[in-house]
Coordinates of C-alpha atoms in Angstrom, one line a residue:
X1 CA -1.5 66.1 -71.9
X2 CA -1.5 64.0 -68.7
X3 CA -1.6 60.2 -69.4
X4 CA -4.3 58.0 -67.4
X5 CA -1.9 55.6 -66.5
X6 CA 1.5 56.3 -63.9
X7 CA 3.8 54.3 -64.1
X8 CA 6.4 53.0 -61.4
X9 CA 9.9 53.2 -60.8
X10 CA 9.9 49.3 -61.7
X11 CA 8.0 50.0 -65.2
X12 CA 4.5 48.2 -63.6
X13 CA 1.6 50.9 -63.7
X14 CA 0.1 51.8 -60.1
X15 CA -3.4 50.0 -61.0
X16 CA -1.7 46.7 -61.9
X17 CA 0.2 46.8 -59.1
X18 CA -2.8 47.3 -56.9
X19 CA -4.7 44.7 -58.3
X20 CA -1.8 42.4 -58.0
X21 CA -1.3 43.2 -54.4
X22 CA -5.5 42.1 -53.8
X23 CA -4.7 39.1 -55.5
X24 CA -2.3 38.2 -52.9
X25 CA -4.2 38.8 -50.2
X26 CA -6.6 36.5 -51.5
X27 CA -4.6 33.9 -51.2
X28 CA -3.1 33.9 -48.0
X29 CA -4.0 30.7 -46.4
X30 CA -3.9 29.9 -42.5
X31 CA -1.3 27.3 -41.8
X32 CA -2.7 23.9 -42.4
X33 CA -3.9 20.9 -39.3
X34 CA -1.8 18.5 -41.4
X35 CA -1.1 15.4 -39.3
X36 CA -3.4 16.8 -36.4
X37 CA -6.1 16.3 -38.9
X38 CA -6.2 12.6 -38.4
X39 CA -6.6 12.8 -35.1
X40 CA -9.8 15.0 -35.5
X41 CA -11.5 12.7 -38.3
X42 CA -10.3 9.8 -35.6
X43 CA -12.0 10.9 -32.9
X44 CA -15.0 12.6 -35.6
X45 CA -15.5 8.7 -36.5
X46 CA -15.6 7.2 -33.1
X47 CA -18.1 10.2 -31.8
X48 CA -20.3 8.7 -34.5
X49 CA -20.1 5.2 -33.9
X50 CA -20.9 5.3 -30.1
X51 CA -17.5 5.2 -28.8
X52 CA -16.6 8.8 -27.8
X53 CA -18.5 11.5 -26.1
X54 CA -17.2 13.6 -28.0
X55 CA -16.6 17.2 -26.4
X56 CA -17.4 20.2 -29.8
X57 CA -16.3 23.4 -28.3
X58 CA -13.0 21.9 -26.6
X59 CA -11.8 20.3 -29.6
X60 CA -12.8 23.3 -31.8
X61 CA -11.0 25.5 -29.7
X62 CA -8.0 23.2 -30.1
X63 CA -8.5 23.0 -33.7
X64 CA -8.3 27.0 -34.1
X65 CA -5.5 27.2 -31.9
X66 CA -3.1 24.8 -34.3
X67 CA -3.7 26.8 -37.1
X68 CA -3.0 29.4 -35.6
X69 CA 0.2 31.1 -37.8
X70 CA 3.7 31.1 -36.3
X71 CA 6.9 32.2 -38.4
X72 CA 9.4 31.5 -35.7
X73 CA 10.4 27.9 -35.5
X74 CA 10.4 27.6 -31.6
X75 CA 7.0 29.4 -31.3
X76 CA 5.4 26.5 -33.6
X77 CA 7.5 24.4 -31.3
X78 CA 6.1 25.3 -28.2
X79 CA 2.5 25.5 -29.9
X80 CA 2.8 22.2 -31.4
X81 CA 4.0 20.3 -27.7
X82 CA 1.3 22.5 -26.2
X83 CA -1.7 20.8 -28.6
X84 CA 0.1 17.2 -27.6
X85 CA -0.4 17.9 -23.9
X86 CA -3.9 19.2 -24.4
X87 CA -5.1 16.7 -27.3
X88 CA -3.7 13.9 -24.7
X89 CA -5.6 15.6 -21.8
X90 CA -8.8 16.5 -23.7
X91 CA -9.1 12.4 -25.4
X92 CA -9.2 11.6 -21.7
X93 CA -11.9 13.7 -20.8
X94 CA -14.0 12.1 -23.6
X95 CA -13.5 8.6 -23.0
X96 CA -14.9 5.8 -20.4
X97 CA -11.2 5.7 -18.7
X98 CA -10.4 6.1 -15.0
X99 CA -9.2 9.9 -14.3
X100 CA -5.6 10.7 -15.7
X101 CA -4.7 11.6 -12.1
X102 CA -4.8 8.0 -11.3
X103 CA -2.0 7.2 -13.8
X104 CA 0.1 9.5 -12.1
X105 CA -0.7 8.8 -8.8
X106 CA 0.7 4.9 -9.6
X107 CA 3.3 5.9 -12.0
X108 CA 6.5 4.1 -9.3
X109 CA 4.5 1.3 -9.8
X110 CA 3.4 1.3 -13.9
X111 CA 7.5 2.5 -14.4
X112 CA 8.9 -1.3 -12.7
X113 CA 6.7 -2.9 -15.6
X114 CA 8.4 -5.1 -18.1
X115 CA 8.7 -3.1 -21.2
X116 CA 6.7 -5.4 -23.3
X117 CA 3.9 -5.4 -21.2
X118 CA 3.6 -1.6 -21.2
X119 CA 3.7 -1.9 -24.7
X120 CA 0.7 -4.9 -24.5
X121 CA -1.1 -2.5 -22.3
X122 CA -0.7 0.6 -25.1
X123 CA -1.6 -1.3 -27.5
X124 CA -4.9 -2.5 -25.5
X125 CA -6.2 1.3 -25.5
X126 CA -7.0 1.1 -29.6
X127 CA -9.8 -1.2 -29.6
X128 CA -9.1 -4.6 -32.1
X129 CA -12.5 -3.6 -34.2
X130 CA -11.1 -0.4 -35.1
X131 CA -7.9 -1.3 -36.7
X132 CA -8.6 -2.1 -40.0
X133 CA -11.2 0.9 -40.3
X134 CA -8.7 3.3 -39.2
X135 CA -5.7 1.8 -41.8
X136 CA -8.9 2.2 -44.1
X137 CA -9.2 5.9 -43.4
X138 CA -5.5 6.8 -43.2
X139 CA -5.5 5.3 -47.1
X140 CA -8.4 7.4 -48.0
X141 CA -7.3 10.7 -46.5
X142 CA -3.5 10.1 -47.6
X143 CA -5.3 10.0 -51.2
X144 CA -7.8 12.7 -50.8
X145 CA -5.6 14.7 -48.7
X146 CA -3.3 15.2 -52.5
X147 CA -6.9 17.1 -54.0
X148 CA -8.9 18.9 -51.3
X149 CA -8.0 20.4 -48.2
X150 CA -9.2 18.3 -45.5
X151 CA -8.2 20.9 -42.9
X152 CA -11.4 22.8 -43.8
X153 CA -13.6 19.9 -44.1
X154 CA -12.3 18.8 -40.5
X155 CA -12.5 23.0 -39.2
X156 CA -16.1 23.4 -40.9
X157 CA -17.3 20.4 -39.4
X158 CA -16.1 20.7 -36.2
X159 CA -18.0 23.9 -35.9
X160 CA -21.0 22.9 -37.4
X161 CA -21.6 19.9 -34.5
X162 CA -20.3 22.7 -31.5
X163 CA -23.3 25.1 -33.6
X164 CA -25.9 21.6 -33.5
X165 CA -24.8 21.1 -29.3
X166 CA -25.3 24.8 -28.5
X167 CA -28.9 24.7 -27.5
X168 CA -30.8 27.4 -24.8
X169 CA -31.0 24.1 -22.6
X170 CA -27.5 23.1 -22.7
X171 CA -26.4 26.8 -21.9
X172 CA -29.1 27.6 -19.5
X173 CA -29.8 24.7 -17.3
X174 CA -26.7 23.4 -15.7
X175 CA -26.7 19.6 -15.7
X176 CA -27.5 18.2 -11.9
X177 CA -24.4 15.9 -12.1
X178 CA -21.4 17.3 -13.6
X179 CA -20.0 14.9 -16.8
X180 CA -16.8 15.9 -15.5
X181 CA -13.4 14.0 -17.2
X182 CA -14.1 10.9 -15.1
X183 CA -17.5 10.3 -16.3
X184 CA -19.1 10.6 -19.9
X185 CA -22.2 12.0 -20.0
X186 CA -23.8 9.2 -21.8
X187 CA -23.2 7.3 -18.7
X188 CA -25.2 9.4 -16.6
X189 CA -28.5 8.5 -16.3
X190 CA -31.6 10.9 -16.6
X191 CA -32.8 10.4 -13.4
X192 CA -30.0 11.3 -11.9
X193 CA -30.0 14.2 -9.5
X194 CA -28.6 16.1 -6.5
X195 CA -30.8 14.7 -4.1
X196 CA -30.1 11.2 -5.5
X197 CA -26.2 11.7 -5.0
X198 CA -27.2 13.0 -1.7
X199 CA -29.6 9.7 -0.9
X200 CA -26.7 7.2 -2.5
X201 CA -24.3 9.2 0.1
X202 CA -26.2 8.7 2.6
X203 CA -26.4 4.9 1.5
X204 CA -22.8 4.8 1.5
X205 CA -22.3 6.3 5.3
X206 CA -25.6 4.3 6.2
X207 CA -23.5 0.8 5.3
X208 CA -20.0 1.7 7.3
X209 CA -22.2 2.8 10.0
X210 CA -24.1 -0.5 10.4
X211 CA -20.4 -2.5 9.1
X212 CA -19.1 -0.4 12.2
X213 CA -21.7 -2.6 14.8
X214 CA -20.9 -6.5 13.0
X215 CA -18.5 -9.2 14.9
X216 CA -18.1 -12.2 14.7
X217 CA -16.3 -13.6 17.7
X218 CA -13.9 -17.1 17.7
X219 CA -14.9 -19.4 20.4
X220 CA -12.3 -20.5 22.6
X221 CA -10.3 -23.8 21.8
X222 CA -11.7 -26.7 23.4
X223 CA -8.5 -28.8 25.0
X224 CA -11.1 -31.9 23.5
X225 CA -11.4 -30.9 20.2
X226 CA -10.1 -32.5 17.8
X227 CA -6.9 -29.9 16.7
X228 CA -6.9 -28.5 12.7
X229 CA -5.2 -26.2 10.3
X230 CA -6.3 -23.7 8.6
X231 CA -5.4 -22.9 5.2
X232 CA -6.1 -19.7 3.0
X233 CA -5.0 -19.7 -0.4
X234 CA -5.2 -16.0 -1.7
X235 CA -5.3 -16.1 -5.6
X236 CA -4.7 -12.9 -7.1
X237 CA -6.7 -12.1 -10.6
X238 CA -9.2 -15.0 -10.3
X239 CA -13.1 -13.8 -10.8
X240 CA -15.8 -15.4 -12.0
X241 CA -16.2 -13.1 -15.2
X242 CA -12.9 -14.5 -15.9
X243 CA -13.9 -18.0 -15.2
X244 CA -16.7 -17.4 -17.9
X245 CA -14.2 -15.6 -20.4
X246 CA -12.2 -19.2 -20.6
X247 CA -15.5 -21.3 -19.9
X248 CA -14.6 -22.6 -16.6
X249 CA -16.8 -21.5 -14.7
X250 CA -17.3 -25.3 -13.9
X251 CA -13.7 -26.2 -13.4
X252 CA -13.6 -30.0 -11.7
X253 CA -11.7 -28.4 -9.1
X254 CA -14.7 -26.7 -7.5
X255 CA -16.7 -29.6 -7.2
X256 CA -13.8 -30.5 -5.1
X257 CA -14.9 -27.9 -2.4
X258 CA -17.7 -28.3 0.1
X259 CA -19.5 -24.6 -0.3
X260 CA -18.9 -22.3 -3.4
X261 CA -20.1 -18.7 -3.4
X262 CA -21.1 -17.5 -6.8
X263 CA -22.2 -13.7 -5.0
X264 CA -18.9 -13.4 -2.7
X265 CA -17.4 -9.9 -2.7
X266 CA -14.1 -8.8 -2.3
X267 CA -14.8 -5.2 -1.6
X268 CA -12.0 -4.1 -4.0
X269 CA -9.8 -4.8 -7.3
X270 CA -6.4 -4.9 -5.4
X271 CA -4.4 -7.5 -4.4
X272 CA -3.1 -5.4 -0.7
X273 CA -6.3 -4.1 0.4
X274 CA -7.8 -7.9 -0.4
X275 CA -5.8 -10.1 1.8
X276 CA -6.1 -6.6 5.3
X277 CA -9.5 -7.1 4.1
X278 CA -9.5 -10.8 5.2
X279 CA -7.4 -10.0 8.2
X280 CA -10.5 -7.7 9.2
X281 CA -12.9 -10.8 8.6
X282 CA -14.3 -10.8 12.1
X283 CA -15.4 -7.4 11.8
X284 CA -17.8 -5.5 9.3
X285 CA -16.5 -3.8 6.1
X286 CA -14.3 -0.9 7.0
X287 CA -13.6 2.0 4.1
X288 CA -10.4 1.6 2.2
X289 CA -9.2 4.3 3.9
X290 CA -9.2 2.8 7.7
X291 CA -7.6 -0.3 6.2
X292 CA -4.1 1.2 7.1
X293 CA -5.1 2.1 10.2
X294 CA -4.5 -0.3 13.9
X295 CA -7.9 -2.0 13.7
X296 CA -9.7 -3.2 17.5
X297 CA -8.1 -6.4 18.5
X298 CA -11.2 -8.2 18.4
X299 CA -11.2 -7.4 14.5
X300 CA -8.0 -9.3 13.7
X301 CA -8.7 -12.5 12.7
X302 CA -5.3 -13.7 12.6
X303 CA -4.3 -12.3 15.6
X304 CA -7.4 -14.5 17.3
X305 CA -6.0 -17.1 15.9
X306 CA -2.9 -16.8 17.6
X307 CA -4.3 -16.6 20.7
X308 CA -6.0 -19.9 20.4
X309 CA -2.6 -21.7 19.9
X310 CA -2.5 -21.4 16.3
X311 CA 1.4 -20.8 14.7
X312 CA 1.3 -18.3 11.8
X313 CA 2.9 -19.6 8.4
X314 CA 3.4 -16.9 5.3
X315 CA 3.8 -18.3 1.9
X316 CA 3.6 -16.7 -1.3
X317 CA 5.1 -18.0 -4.9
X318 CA 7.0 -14.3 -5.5
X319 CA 9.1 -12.1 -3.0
X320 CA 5.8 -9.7 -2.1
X321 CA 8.2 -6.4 -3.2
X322 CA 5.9 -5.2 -5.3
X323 CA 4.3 -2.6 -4.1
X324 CA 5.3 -3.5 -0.6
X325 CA 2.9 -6.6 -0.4
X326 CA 4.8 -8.6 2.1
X327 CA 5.5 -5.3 4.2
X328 CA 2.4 -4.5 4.5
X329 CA 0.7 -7.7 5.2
X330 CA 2.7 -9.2 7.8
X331 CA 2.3 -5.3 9.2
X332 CA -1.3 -4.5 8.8
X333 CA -2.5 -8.0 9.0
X334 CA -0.4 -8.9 11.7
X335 CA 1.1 -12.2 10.9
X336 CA 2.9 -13.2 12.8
X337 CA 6.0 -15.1 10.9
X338 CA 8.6 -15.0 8.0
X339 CA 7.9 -15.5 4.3
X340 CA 8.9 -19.1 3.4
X341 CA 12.2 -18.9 1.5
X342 CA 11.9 -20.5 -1.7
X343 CA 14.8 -22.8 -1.4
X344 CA 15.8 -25.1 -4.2
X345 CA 12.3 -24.3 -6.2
X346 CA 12.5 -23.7 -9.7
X347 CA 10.9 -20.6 -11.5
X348 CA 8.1 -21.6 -13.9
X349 CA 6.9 -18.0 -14.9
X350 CA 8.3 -14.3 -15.5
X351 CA 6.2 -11.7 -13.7
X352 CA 4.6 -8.5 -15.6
X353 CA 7.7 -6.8 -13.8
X354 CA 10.9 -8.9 -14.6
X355 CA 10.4 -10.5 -11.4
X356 CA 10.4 -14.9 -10.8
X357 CA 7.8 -16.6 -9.7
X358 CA 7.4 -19.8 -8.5
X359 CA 5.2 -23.2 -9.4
X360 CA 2.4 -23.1 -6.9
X361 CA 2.5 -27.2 -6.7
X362 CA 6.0 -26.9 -5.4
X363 CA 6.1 -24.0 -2.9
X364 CA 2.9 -25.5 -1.2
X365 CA 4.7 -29.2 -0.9
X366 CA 7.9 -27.9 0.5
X367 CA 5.7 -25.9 3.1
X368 CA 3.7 -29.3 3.9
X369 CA 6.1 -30.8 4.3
X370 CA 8.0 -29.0 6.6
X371 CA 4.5 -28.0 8.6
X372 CA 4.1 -32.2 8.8
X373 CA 7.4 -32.2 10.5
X374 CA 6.4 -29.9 13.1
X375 CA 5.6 -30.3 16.7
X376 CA 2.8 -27.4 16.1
X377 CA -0.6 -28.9 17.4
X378 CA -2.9 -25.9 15.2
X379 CA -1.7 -24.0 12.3
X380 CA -2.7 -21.0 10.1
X381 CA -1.4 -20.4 7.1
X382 CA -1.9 -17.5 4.5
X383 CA -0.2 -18.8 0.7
X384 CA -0.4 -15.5 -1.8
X385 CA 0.0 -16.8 -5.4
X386 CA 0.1 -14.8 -8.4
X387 CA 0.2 -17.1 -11.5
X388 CA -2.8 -15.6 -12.8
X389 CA -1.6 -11.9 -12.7
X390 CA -2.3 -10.0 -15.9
X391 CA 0.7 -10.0 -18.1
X392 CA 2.6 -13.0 -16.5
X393 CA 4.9 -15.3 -19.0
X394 CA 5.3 -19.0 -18.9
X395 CA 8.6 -20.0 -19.3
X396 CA 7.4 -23.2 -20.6
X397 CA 5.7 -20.8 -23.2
X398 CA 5.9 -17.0 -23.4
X399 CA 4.5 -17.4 -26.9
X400 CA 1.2 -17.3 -24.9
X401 CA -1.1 -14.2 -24.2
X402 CA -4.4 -12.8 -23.3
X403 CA -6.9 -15.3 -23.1
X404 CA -5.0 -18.4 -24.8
X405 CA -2.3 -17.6 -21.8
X406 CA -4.4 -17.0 -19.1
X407 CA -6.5 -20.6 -19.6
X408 CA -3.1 -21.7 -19.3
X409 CA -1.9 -20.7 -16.2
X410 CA -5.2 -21.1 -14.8
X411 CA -5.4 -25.0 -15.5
X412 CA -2.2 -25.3 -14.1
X413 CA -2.9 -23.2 -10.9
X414 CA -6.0 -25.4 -10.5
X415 CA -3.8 -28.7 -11.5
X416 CA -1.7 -27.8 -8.1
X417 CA -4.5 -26.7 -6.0
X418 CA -5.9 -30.3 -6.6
X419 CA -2.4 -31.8 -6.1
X420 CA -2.4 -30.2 -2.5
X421 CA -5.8 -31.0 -1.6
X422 CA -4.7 -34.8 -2.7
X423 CA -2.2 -34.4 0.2
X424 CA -3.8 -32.7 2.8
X425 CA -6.2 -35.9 2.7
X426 CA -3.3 -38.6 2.3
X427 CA -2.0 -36.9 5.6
X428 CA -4.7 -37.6 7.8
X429 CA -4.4 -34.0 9.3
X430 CA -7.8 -32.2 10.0
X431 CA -7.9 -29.0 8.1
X432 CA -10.0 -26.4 6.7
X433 CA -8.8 -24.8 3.2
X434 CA -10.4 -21.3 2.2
X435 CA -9.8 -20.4 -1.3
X436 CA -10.4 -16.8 -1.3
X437 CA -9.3 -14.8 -4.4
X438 CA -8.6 -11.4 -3.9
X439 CA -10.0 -10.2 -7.0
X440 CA -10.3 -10.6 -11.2
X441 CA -8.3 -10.2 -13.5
X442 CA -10.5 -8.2 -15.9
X443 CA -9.4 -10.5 -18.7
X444 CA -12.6 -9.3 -20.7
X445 CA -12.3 -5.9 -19.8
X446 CA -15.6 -3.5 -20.2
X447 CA -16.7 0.2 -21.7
X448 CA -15.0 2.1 -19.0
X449 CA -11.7 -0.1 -18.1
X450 CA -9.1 -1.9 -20.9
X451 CA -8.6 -5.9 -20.1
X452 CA -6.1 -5.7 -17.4
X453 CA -7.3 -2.5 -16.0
X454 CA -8.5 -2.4 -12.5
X455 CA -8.6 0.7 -11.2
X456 CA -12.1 0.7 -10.8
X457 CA -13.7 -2.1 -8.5
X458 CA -16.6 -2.9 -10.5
X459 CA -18.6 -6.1 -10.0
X460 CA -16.9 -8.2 -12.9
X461 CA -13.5 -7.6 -10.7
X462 CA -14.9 -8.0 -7.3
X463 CA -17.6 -11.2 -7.7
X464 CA -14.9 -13.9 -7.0
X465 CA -15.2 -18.0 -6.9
X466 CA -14.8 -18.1 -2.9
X467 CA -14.8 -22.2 -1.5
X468 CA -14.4 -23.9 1.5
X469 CA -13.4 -27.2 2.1
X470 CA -13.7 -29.2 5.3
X471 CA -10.4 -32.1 5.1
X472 CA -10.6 -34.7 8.2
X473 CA -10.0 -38.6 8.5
X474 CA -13.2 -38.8 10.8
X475 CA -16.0 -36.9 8.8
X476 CA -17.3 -37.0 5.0
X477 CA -19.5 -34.7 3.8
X478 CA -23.3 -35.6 2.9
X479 CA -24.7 -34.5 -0.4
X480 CA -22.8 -32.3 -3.3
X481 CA -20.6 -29.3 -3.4
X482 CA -23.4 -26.4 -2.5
X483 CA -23.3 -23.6 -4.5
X484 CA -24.7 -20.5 -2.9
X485 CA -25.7 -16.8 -4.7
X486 CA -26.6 -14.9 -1.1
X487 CA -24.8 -11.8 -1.4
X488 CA -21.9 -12.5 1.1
X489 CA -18.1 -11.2 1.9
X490 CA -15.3 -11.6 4.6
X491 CA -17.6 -12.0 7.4
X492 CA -19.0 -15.2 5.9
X493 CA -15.8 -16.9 6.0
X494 CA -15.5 -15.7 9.8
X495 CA -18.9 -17.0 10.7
X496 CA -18.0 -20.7 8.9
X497 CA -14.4 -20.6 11.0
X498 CA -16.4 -19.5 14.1
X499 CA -18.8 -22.4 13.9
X500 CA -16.4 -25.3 13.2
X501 CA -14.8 -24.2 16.7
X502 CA -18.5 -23.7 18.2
X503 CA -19.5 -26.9 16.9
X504 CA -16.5 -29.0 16.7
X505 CA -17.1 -30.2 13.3
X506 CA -14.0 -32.5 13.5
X507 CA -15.5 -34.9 16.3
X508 CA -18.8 -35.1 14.1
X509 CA -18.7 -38.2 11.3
X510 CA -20.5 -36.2 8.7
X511 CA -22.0 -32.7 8.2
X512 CA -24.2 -31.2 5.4
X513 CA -22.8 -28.2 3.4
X514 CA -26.1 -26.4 3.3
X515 CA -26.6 -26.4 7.2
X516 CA -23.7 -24.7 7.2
X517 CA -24.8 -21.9 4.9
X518 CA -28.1 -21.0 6.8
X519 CA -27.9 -18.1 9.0
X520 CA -25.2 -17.1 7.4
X521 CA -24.5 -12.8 7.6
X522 CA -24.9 -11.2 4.3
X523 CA -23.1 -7.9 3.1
X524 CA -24.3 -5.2 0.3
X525 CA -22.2 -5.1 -2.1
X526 CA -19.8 -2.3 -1.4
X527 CA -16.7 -1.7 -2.9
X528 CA -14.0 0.5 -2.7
X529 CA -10.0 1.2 -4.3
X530 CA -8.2 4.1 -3.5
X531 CA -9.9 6.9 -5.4
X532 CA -13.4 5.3 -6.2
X533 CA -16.2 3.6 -5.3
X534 CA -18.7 1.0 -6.0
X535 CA -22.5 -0.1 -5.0
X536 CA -25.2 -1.8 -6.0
X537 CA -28.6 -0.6 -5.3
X538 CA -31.7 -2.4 -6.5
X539 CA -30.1 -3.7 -9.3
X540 CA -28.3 -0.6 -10.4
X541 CA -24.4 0.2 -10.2
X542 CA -23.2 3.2 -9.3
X543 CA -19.8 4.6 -9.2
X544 CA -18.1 7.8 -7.3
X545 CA -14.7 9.0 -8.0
X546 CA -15.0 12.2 -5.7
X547 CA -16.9 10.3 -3.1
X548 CA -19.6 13.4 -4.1
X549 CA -21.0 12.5 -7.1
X550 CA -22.8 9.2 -8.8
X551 CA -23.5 7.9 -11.9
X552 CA -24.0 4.8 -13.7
X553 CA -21.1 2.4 -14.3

């Protein structure tokens, strides 16, 4: 008799031992998402609430590839550092953020940063609203996360919405403009196709074509006209979005100023390109890229200037290292003259980098002074402050930030503007004082940039509060402080220059603002940093980061 039932060297029958070895199998489980599964249900939660376009196969493919088992502890190593990089890289894609590239691209610059700005900035990328939901869900799933398997629930789901997005249309029909990692493709609008990137190209080269033809030239100095100086203050981070943000859009200190320009454009978001951008004034808009370039003589406003007897004076409230400001401007602008050494003037702020700067009031006296003193019949001067740059720190109070700071510093920049315009009348000195920022300060930021961000030279960065006052013993103005909304940039201010020579306003005993304004050029608004560009077209804004495509900003 042969029994059913063999049994094993270790006493377990063959059957059992089969069965057991099933049972096993059963349970092998694929290594869990663990911590990686809060930043699916993160982004999961922000897809559904507007904030994401969220990208299905991508981050399903990432999802498979972290549970993906590995024994050896370097290999989960290497897989785990491999998921940062590309959960980093693929968040980027998703959001309304300026191209990673561009972060490297100004990394010398981001790396001088004071470290506790850098850390404001980071912490400027989680928008406020979304704090307390996400400490909300982090409590939730460290709870639910002790009974269930979220890793499932987050795996299922995640395949379910890449299921819901694969459609024949989506797969067959290519999408006319690409929603590439610059661009969400909620921001591109339906309408948009290739022959309307090819029609806003040929807007583009249409504009610098036409910008190519406009001058404006200086008339010569009459020996009988009454001599005057000419004064351009260049405020960095000063728009009128921000003006609104603080609700001073009304600040006393323009109604101080003859002719304000509420539609003035600075053609870019950054401080350099601004003020060669003014040194071009007497020529049309030129493309960011021809800005470092030698420009035709009768394009450089300064160097006009000089020719007509004027002395050059450079003035700025910080040492213009950064990012080789000074170099570049007395280079490319070609002023003619030193910076002003700020002798015996106290600092008053810390700059976003570590670096001093100075009290506007008092590095604009010292120069006045010493410019009264001089034998010089006609001087220009260029003053470069920035007391309103993002992440500055009153010494007086580096409690302050954000908003609460910026007000701040911006009633106190205005408070010494006034203070100098009090003197340039006292003096009896004909003059004419430009304030000309160079663009905002996204204080309120937008969908596509953080506050502080301004990579991108949208129109909330590059509409800025240009004025122009006229300052003489021998002539009042008639009437109020003119506000003007004509679409306008640096050529206007060349036009005004050009007809206070032409019409030697100084000899006149009063003049009318308005006059002034009529026949004034206008300019589309085009604008332009390194790596984008922005224009407005019957209402519309469009922006190109490969100077190929368009969409909608």
């Amino acid at each position: 008799h042969t029994p059913s039932w063999r049994v094993t060297g270790a006493g377990v029958p063959v059957k059992m031992m089969e069965r057991t070895q099933a049972t096993d199998i059963s349970n092998v489980k694929l290594p869990e998402l663990a911590a990686w599964n809060l930043y699916f249900l993160a982004k999961l939660g922000f897809h559904f609430t507007g904030r994401l376009d969220f990208l299905p196969l991508e981050n399903l493919a990432l999802a498979l590839f972290l549970v993906l088992p590995m024994s050896a502890p370097l290999l989960r190593i290497a897989k785990h550092s491999i998921g940062i990089v590309a959960a980093v890289y693929l968040l980027q894609l998703e959001s309304n953020l300026p191209p990673i590239s561009r972060l490297f691209a100004q990394l010398d610059q981001l790396l001088t940063f004071d470290a506790g700005y850098l850390f404001e900035l980071t912490l400027r990328l989680i928008p406020q609203d979304t704090l307390l939901p996400l400490a909300v869900g982090l409590a939730i799933y460290l709870f639910v996360s002790r009974y269930l398997r979220i890793s499932s629930f987050v795996l299922l789901t995640l395949l379910g919405i890449t299921i819901a997005n694969i459609t024949p249309t989506e797969v067959d029909i290519p999408r006319p403009v690409a929603a590439t990692s610059q661009m969400p493709r909620s921001a591109i609008p339906e309408s948009t196709s290739l022959s309307g990137d090819a029609s806003l190209n040929a807007y583009l080269e249409n504009f610098f074509s036409k910008e190519q033809q406009r001058r404006v030239a200086l008339p010569a100095v009459d020996p009988e006209q009454a001599a005057f100086d000419i004064i351009f203050l260049s405020v960095c981070s000063l728009g009128w979005d921000d003006l609104e943000a603080v609700n001073q859009q009304r600040h006393p200190l323009l109604q101080r100023f003859d002719m304000v320009f509420e539609q003035f454009n600075s053609a870019t978001s950054y401080s350099g390109p601004a003020v060669l951008r003014l040194s071009h004034a007497s020529c049309g808009q030129l493309p960011h890229s021809d800005l470092y370039q030698e420009s035709p003589a009768e394009c450089q406003l300064f160097s006009q200037l000089s020719e007509r007897g004027y002395e050059h004076a450079l003035l700025m409230n910080h040492d213009g290292r950064f990012d080789s400001f000074l170099e570049r401007t007395r280079r490319y602008g070609h002023i003619q003259s030193e910076l002003l050494p700020h002798t015996g003037a106290p600092q008053s702020q810390k700059a976003f980098n570590g670096d001093p700067i100075y009290r506007d009031r008092d590095v604009l006296t010292q120069w006045w002074q010493q410019r009264q003193l001089s034998g010089s019949e006609r001087t220009m001067a260029l003053y470069n402050t920035i007391s309103l740059h993002d992440g500055n720190r009153l010494l007086s109070d580096s409690s302050l930030r954000d908003e609460a700071s910026y007000r701040r510093r911006l009633n106190i920049l205005f408070e010494d503007i006034g203070a100098f315009i009090d003197q340039l009348e006292k003096s009896g000195r004909n003059v004419v004082v430009v304030m000309i920022p160079e663009h905002g300060a996204a204080l309120r930021g937008d969908a596509m940039q953080i506050s502080g961000m301004r990579e991108i030279p949208s129109p909330a960065l590059t509409r800025v509060p240009t004025a122009v006052k006229l300052i003489g013993p021998d002539t009042r103005r008639e009437g109020d402080t003119v506000y003007t909304d004509k679409p306008v940039s640096f050529l206007a201010l060349a036009s005004i220059l050009a007809r206070v020579f032409d019409e030697q306003l100084f000899s006149q005993a009063s003049f009318v603002p308005g006059d002034w304004l009529s026949g004034m050029p206008e300019t589309e608004r085009v604008s332009q940093n390194e790596g984008s560009t922005v224009i407005q077209v019957k209402g519309q804004t469009y922006l190109s980061l490969d100077e190929k495509t368009w969409s909608e900003y």
